[in-house]
Short mmCIF file of C-alpha atoms in Angstrom, two decimals:
data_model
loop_
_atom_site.label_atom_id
_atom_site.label_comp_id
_atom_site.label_asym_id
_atom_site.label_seq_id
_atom_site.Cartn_x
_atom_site.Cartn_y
_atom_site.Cartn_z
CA UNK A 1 8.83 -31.80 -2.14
CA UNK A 2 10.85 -32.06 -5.29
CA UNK A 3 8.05 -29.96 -7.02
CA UNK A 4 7.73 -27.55 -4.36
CA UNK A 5 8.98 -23.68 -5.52
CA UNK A 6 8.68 -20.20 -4.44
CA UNK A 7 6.43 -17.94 -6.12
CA UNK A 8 8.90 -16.83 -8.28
CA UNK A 9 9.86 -20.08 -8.81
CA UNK A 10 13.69 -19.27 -8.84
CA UNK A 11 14.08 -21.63 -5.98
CA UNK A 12 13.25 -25.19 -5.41
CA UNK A 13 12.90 -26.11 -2.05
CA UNK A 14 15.14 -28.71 -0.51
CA UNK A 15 12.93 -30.33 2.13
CA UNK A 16 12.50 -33.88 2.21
CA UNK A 17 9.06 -33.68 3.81
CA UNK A 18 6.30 -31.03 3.87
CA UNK A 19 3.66 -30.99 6.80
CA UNK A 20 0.27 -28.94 7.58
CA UNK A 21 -0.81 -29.42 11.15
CA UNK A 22 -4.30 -28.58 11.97
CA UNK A 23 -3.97 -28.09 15.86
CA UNK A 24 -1.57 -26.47 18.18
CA UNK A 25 -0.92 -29.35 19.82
CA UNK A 26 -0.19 -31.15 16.49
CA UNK A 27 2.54 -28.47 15.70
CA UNK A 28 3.87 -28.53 18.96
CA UNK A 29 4.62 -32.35 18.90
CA UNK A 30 5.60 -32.39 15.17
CA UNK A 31 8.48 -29.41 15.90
CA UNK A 32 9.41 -31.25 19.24
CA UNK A 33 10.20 -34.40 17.03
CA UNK A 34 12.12 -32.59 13.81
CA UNK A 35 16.05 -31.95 13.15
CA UNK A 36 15.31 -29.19 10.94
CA UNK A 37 11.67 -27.43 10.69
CA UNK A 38 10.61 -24.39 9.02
CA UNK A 39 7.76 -22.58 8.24
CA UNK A 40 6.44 -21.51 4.46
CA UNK A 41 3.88 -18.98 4.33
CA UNK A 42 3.29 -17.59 0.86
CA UNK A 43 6.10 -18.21 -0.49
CA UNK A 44 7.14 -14.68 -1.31
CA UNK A 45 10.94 -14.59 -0.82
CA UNK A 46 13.72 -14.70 -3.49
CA UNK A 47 16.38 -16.74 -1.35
CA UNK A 48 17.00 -19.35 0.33
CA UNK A 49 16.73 -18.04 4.48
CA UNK A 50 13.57 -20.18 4.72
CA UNK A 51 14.16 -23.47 2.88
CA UNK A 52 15.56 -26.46 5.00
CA UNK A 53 16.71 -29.75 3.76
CA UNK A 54 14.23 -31.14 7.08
CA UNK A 55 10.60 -30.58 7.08
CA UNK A 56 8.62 -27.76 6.13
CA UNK A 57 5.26 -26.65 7.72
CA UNK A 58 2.25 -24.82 6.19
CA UNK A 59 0.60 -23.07 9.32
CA UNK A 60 -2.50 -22.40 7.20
CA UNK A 61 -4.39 -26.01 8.84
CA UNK A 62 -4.46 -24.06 11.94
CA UNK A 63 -7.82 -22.53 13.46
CA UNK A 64 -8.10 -19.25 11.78
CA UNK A 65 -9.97 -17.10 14.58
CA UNK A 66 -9.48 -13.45 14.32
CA UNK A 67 -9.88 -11.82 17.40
CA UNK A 68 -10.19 -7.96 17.40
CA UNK A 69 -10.33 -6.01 20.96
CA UNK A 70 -11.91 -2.40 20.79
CA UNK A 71 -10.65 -1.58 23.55
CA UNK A 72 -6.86 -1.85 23.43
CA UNK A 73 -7.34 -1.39 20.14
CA UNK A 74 -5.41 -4.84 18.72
CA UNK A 75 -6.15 -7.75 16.63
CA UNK A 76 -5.38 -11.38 17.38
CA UNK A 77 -4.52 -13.07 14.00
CA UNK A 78 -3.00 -16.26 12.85
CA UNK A 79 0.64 -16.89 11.55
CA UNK A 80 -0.99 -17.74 8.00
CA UNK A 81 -3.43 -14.87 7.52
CA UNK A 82 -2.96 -12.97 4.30
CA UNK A 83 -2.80 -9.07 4.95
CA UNK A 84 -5.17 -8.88 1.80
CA UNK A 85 -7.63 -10.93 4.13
CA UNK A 86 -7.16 -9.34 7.41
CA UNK A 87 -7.65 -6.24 5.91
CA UNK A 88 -10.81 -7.01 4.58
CA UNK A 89 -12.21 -8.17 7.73
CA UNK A 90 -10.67 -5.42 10.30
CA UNK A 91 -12.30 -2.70 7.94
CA UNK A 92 -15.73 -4.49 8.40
CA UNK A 93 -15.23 -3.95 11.78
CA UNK A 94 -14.91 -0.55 10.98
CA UNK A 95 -10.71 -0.58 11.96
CA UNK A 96 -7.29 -0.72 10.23
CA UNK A 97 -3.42 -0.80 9.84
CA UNK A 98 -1.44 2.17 9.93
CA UNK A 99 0.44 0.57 6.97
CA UNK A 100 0.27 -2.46 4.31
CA UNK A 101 3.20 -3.57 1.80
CA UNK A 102 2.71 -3.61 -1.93
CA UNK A 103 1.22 -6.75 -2.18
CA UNK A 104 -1.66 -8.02 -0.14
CA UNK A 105 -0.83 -11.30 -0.88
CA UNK A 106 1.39 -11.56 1.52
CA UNK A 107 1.40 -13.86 5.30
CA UNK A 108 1.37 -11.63 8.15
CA UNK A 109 4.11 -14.29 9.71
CA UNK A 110 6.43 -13.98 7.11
CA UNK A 111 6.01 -10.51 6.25
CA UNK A 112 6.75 -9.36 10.16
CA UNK A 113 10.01 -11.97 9.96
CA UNK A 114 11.34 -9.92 7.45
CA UNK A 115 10.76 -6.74 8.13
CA UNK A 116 8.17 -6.15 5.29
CA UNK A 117 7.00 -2.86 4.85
CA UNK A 118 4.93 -0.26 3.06
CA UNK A 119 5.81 3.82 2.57
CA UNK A 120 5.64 6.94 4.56
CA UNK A 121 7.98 8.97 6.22
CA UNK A 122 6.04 8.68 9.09
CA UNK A 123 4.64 5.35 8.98
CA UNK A 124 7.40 1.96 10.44
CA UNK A 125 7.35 -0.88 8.76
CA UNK A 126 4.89 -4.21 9.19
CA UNK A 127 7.00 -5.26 11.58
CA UNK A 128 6.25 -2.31 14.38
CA UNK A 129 2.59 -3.08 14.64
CA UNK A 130 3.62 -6.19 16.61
CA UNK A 131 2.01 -5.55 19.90
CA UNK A 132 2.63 -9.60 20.94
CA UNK A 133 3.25 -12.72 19.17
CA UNK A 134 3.46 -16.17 20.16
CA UNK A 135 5.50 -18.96 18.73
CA UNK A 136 6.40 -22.84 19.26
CA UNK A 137 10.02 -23.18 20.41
CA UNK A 138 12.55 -26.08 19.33
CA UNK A 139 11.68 -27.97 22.18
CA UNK A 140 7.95 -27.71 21.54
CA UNK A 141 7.16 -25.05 24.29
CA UNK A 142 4.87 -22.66 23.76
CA UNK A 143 6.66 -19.10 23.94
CA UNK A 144 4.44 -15.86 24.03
CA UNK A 145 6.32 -12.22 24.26
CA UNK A 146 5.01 -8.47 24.57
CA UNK A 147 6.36 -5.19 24.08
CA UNK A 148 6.96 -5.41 28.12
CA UNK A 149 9.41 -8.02 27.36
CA UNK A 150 12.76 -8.12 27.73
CA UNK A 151 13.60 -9.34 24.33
CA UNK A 152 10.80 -8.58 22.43
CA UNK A 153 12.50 -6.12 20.48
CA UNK A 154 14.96 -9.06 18.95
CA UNK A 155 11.60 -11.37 18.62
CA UNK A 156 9.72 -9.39 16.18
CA UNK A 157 12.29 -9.70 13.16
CA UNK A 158 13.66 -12.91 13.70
CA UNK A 159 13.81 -14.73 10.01
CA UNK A 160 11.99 -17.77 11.41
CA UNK A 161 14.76 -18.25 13.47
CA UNK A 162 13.67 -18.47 16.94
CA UNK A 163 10.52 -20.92 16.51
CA UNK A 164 7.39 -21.38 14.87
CA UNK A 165 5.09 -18.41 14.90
CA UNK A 166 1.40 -19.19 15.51
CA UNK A 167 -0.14 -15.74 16.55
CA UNK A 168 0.87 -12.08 16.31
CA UNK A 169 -1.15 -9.05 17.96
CA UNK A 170 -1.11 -6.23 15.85
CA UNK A 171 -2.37 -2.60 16.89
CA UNK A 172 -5.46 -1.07 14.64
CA UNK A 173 -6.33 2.13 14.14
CA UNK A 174 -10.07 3.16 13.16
CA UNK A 175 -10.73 2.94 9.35
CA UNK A 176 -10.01 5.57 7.15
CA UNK A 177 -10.17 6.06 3.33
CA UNK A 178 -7.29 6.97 0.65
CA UNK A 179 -6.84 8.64 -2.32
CA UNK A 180 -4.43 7.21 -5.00
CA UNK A 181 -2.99 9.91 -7.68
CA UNK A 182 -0.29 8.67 -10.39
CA UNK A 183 2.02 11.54 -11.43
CA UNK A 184 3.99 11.47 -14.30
CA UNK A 185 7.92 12.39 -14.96
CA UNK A 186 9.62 14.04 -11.49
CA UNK A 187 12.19 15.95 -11.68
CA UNK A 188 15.27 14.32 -9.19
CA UNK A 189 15.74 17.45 -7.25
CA UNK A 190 12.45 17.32 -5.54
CA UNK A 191 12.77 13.23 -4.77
CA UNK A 192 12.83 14.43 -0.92
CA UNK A 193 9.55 16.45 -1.31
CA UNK A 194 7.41 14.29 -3.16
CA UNK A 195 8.61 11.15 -0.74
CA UNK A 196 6.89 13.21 2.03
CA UNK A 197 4.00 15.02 0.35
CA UNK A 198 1.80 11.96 1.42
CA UNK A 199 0.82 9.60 3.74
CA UNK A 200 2.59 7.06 1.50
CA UNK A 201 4.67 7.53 -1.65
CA UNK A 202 6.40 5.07 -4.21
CA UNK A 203 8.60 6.33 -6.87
CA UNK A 204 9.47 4.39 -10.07
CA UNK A 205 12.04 4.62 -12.42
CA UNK A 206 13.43 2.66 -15.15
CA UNK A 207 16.88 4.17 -14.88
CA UNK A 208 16.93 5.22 -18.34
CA UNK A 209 15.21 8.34 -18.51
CA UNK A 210 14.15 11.29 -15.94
CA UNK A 211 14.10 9.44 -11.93
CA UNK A 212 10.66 9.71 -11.35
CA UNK A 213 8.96 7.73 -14.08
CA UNK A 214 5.65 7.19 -12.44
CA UNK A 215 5.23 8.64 -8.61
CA UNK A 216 2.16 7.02 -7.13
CA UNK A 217 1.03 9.35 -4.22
CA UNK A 218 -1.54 7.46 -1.75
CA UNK A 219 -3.01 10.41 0.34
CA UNK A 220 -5.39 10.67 3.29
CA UNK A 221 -9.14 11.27 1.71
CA UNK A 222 -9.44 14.23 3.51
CA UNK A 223 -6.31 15.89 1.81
CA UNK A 224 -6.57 18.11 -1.20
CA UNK A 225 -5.55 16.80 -4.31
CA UNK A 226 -2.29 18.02 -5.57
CA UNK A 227 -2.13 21.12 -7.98
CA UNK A 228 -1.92 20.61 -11.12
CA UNK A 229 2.03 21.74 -11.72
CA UNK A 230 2.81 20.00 -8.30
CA UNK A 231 6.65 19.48 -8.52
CA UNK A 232 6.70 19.79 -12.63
CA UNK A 233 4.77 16.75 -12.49
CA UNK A 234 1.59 15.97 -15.21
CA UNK A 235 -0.77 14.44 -14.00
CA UNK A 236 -1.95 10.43 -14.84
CA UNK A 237 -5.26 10.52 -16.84
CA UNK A 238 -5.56 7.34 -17.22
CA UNK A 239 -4.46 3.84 -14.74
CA UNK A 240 -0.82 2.95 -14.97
CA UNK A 241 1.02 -0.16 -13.99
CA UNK A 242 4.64 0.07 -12.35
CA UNK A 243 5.95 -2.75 -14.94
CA UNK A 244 5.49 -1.45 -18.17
CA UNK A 245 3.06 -3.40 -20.34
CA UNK A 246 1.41 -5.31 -17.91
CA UNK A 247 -2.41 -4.69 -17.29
CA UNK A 248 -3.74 -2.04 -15.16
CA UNK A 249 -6.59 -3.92 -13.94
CA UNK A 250 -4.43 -5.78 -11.79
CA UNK A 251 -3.65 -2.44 -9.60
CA UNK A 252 -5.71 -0.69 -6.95
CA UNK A 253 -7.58 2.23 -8.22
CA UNK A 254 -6.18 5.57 -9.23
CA UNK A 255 -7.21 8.99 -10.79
CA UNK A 256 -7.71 10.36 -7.30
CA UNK A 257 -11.08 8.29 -6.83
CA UNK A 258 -11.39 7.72 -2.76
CA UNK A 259 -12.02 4.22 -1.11
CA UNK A 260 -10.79 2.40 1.71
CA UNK A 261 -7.27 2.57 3.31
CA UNK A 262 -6.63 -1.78 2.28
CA UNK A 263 -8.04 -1.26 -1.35
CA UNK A 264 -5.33 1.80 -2.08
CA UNK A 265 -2.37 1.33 0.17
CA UNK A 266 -1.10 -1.91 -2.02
CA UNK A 267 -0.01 -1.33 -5.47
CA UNK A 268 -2.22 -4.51 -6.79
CA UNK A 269 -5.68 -5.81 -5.90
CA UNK A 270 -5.96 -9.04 -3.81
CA UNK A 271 -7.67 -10.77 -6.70
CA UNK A 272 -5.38 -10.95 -9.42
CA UNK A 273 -1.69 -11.78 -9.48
CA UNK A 274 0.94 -9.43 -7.99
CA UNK A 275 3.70 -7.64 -10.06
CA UNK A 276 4.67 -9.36 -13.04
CA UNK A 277 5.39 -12.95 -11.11
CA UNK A 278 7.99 -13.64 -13.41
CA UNK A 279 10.53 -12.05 -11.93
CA UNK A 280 13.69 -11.28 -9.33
CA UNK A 281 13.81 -8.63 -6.47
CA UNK A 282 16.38 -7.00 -4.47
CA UNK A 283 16.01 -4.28 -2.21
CA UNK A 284 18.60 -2.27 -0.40
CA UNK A 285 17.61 0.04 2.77
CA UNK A 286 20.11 3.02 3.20
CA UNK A 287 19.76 6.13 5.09
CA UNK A 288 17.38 8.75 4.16
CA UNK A 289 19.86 11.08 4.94
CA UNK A 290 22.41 9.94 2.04
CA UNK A 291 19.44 9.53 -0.41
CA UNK A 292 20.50 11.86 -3.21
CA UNK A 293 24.58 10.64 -2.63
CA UNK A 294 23.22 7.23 -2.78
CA UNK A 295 21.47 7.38 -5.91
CA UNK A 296 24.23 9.71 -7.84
CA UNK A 297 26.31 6.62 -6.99
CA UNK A 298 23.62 4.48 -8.70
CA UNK A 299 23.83 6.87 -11.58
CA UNK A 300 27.34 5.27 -12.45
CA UNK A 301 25.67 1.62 -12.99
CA UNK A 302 22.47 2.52 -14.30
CA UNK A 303 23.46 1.53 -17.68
CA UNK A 304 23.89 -1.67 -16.39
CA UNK A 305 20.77 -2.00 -14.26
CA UNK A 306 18.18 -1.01 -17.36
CA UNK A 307 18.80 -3.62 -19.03
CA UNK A 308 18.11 -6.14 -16.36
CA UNK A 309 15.29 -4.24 -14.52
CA UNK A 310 11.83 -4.66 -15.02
CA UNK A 311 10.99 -1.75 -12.51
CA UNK A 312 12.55 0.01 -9.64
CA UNK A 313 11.13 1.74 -6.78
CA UNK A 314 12.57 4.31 -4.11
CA UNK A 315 10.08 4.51 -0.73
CA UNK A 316 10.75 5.63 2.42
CA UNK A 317 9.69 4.40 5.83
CA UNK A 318 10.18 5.41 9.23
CA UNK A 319 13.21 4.33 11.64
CA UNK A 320 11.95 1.60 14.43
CA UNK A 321 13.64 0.06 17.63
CA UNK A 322 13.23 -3.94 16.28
CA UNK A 323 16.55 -5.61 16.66
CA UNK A 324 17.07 -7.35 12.88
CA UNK A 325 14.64 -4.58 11.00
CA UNK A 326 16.51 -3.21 8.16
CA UNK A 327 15.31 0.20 9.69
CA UNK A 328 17.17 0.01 12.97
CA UNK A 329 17.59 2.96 14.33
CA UNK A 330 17.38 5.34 11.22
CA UNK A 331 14.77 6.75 8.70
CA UNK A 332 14.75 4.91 5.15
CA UNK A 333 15.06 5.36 1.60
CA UNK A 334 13.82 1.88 0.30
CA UNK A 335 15.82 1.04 -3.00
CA UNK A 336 13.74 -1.92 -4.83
CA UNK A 337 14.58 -3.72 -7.92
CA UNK A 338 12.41 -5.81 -9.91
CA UNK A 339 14.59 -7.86 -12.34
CA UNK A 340 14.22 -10.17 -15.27
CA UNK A 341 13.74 -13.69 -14.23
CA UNK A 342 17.60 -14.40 -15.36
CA UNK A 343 19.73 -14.98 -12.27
CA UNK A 344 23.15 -15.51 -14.32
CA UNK A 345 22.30 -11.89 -16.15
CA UNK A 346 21.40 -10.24 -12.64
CA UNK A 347 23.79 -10.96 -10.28
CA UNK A 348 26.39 -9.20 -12.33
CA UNK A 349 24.60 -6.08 -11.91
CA UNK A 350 23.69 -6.91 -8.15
CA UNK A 351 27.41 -6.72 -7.79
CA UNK A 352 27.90 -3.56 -9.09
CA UNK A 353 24.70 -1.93 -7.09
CA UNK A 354 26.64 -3.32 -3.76
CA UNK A 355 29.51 -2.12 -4.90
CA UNK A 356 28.33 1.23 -5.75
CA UNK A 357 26.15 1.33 -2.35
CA UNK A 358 28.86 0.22 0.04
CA UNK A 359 29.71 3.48 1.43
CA UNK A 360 26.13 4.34 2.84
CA UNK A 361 25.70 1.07 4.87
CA UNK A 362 22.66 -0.97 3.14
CA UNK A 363 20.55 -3.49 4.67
CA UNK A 364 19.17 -5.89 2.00
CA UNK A 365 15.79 -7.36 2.31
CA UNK A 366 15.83 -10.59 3.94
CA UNK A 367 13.84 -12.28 1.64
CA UNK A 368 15.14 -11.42 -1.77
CA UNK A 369 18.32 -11.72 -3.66
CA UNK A 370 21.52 -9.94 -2.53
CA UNK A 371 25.37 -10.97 -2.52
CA UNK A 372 26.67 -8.97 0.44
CA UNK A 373 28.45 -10.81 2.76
CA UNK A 374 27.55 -11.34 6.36
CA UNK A 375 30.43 -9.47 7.97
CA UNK A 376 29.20 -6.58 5.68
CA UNK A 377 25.39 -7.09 6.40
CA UNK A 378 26.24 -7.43 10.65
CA UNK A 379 28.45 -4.14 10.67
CA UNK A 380 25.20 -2.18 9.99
CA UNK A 381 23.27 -3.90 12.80
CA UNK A 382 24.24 -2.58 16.10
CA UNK A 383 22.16 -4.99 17.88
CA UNK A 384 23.61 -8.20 15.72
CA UNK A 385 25.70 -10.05 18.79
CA UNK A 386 22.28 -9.64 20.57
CA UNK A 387 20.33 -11.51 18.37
CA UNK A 388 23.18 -14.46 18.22
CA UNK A 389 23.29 -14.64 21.98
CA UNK A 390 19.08 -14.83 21.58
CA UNK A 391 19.30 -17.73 18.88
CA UNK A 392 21.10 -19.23 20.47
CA UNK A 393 19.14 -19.09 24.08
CA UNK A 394 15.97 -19.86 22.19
CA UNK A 395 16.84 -22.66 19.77
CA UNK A 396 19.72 -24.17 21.04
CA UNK A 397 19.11 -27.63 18.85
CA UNK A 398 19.42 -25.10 16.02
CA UNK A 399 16.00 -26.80 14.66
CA UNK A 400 14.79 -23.73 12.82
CA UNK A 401 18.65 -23.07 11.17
CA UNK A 402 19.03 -22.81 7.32
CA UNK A 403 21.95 -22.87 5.49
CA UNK A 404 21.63 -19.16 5.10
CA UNK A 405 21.07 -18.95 8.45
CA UNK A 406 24.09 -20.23 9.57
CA UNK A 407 26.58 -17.86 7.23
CA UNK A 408 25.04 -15.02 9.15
CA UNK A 409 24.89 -16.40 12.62
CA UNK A 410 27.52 -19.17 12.91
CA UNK A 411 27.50 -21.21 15.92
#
């Protein structure tokens, strides 16, 4: 394991063995028999909540049977599955997800742990898809919840920390296609408006010069294109990438050319790498009400931030019911940074962004890097005690605990 990283590669994990079951029954008797057991999917988080200094298991030995039923309109997918995959195949069948994250790169397991999401004002995160999931308990049980249980709601978003996840149902919708437009230098007073003149919207900036640097606007096919003045925008006329300098061809297609929801909805194509790769992220979820006091307070640090930031993009996404999502309970301006690949240079600046940030309330990502403490992070989560009391019913051993883990949810 002592070569084993993240895909950053800003974090080397600590386990002293690494496993990849290929049955159910293999899994079940291999967690059973563990201290410490965790799961790493595709390695696409910027802390430490999943490493373990026991074993780590790579689910992606399992059987990998998708199962789609047309009637209830769900799919049954393994833990492992790439979204970049799933999508491929559900649109064959002629069906799709309401939503899909930048990068299709991405596990469905790990994404759904973390409360992973893609844009719209209308649209939840990965996350509320989850019609079911199943996972392996401490003990080696096999655990399956619904949306008709009683707990489901603190199951979905769990960090790995209730067991193994094997299977999640997801809910499909029938296939549609997308247009993708790139618009060029918006204005800050109409943020609000272009964040919900689409069915999803990112917004980049590189804090140095007007807020909307690029605004990539992923409508329905069906939709008319905007007008040409739309929001003192100009319009793209040829591809752009959301780091500077880095090639186009790694991102989905633009220029308003229509194709299929899975091949638009992600910022980059499932056949090159994502983003830059060399890299840091932090993201901070605050209230889409306090969106324009939250980024006048980011105003005061941005001379700090450019320096250190690659990119940064402001999303929104819709409020959910899911116990641990950083969208509890209230609609979202997304706040994502993309940093330079220099942890001593960043974290000064991370500490300013909390700083500045503290009075509206943010939920970090729980896979990337943040600072805030856990009495900070819990005071936002009205349903925090709940999910103790349920970590603690469901893996009493504490087999699935990390060291991060257990700052947030101390036994």
């Amino acid at each position: 394991m002592s070569t084993q990283r993240n895909w950053a590669g800003n974090i080397r994990y600590s386990a002293r063995a690494y496993h990849r079951p290929s049955s159910l029954d293999e899994l079940r008797e291999l967690v059973a028999g563990s201290d410490r057991i965790r799961t790493v999917g595709s390695g696409h988080s910027f802390n430490r909540i999943g490493d373990t200094t026991g074993a780590l298991v790579d689910l992606s030995g399992l059987p990998a049977t998708i199962r789609l039923d047309a009637q209830r309109r769900t799919v049954d997918v393994p833990a492992a599955t790439r979204y970049g995959d799933l999508a491929t195949w559900l649109h064959q069948q002629g069906y799709a997800l309401a939503n899909l994250a930048s990068l299709p790169h991405i596990s469905v397991a790990g994404a759904v742990a973390t409360g992973t999401h893609g844009s719209g004002v209308t649209v939840g995160n990965l996350a509320t898809a989850v019609a079911g999931l199943e996972l392996v308990t401490g003990a080696g049980d096999l655990h399956t919840a619904d949306r008709d249980s009683a707990d489901f709601a603190g199951t979905v978003v769990a960090l790995g920390a209730l067991g193994v996840v094997t299977r999640l149902t997801l809910d499909v919708v029938p296939t549609y296609d997308v247009r993708q437009y790139v618009r060029l230098d918006l204005p800050r007073a109409a943020l609000d408006e272009a964040l919900a003149a689409a069915y999803s919207v990112s917004v980049f900036t590189d804090w140095r010069s007007t807020l909307g640097t690029q605004v990539w606007r992923k409508q329905l096919a069906d939709q008319p294109p905007p007008p040409a003045d739309w929001l003192g925008t100009t319009a793209a006329d040829r591809p752009w990438h959301p780091v500077p300098g880095m090639p186009t061809v790694n991102c989905t297609e633009q220029l308003g050319v229509a194709g299929p929801w899975h091949e638009r909805l992600p910022h980059f194509r499932l056949g090159f790498t994502p983003s830059s790769g060399d890299e840091l992220q932090s993201e901070y979820h605050l209230p889409r009400a306090d969106a324009a006091e939250a980024l006048a307070a980011l105003d005061e640090v941005a001379h700090l931030i450019a320096p250190v930031s690659q990119t940064s993009e402001l999303r929104t996404v819709a409020a959910d019911r899911l116990w641990l999502s950083p969208q509890y309970d209230r609609d979202t301006l997304a706040v994502h940074f993309t940093w330079i690949a220099d942890t001593t240079k960043v974290l000064p600046v991370l500490a300013e962004v909390e700083r500045v940030l503290a009075p509206f309330a943010p939920r970090p990502h729980w896979g990337k890097v943040f600072t805030l403490p856990p009495e900070a992070i819990a005071a936002t989560y009205p349903r925090w005690a709940d999910f103790a009391a349920l970590l603690i019913r469901l893996d009493p051993a504490g087999r699935f605990r990390t060291e991060e883990l257990d700052l947030l949810f101390p036994r």
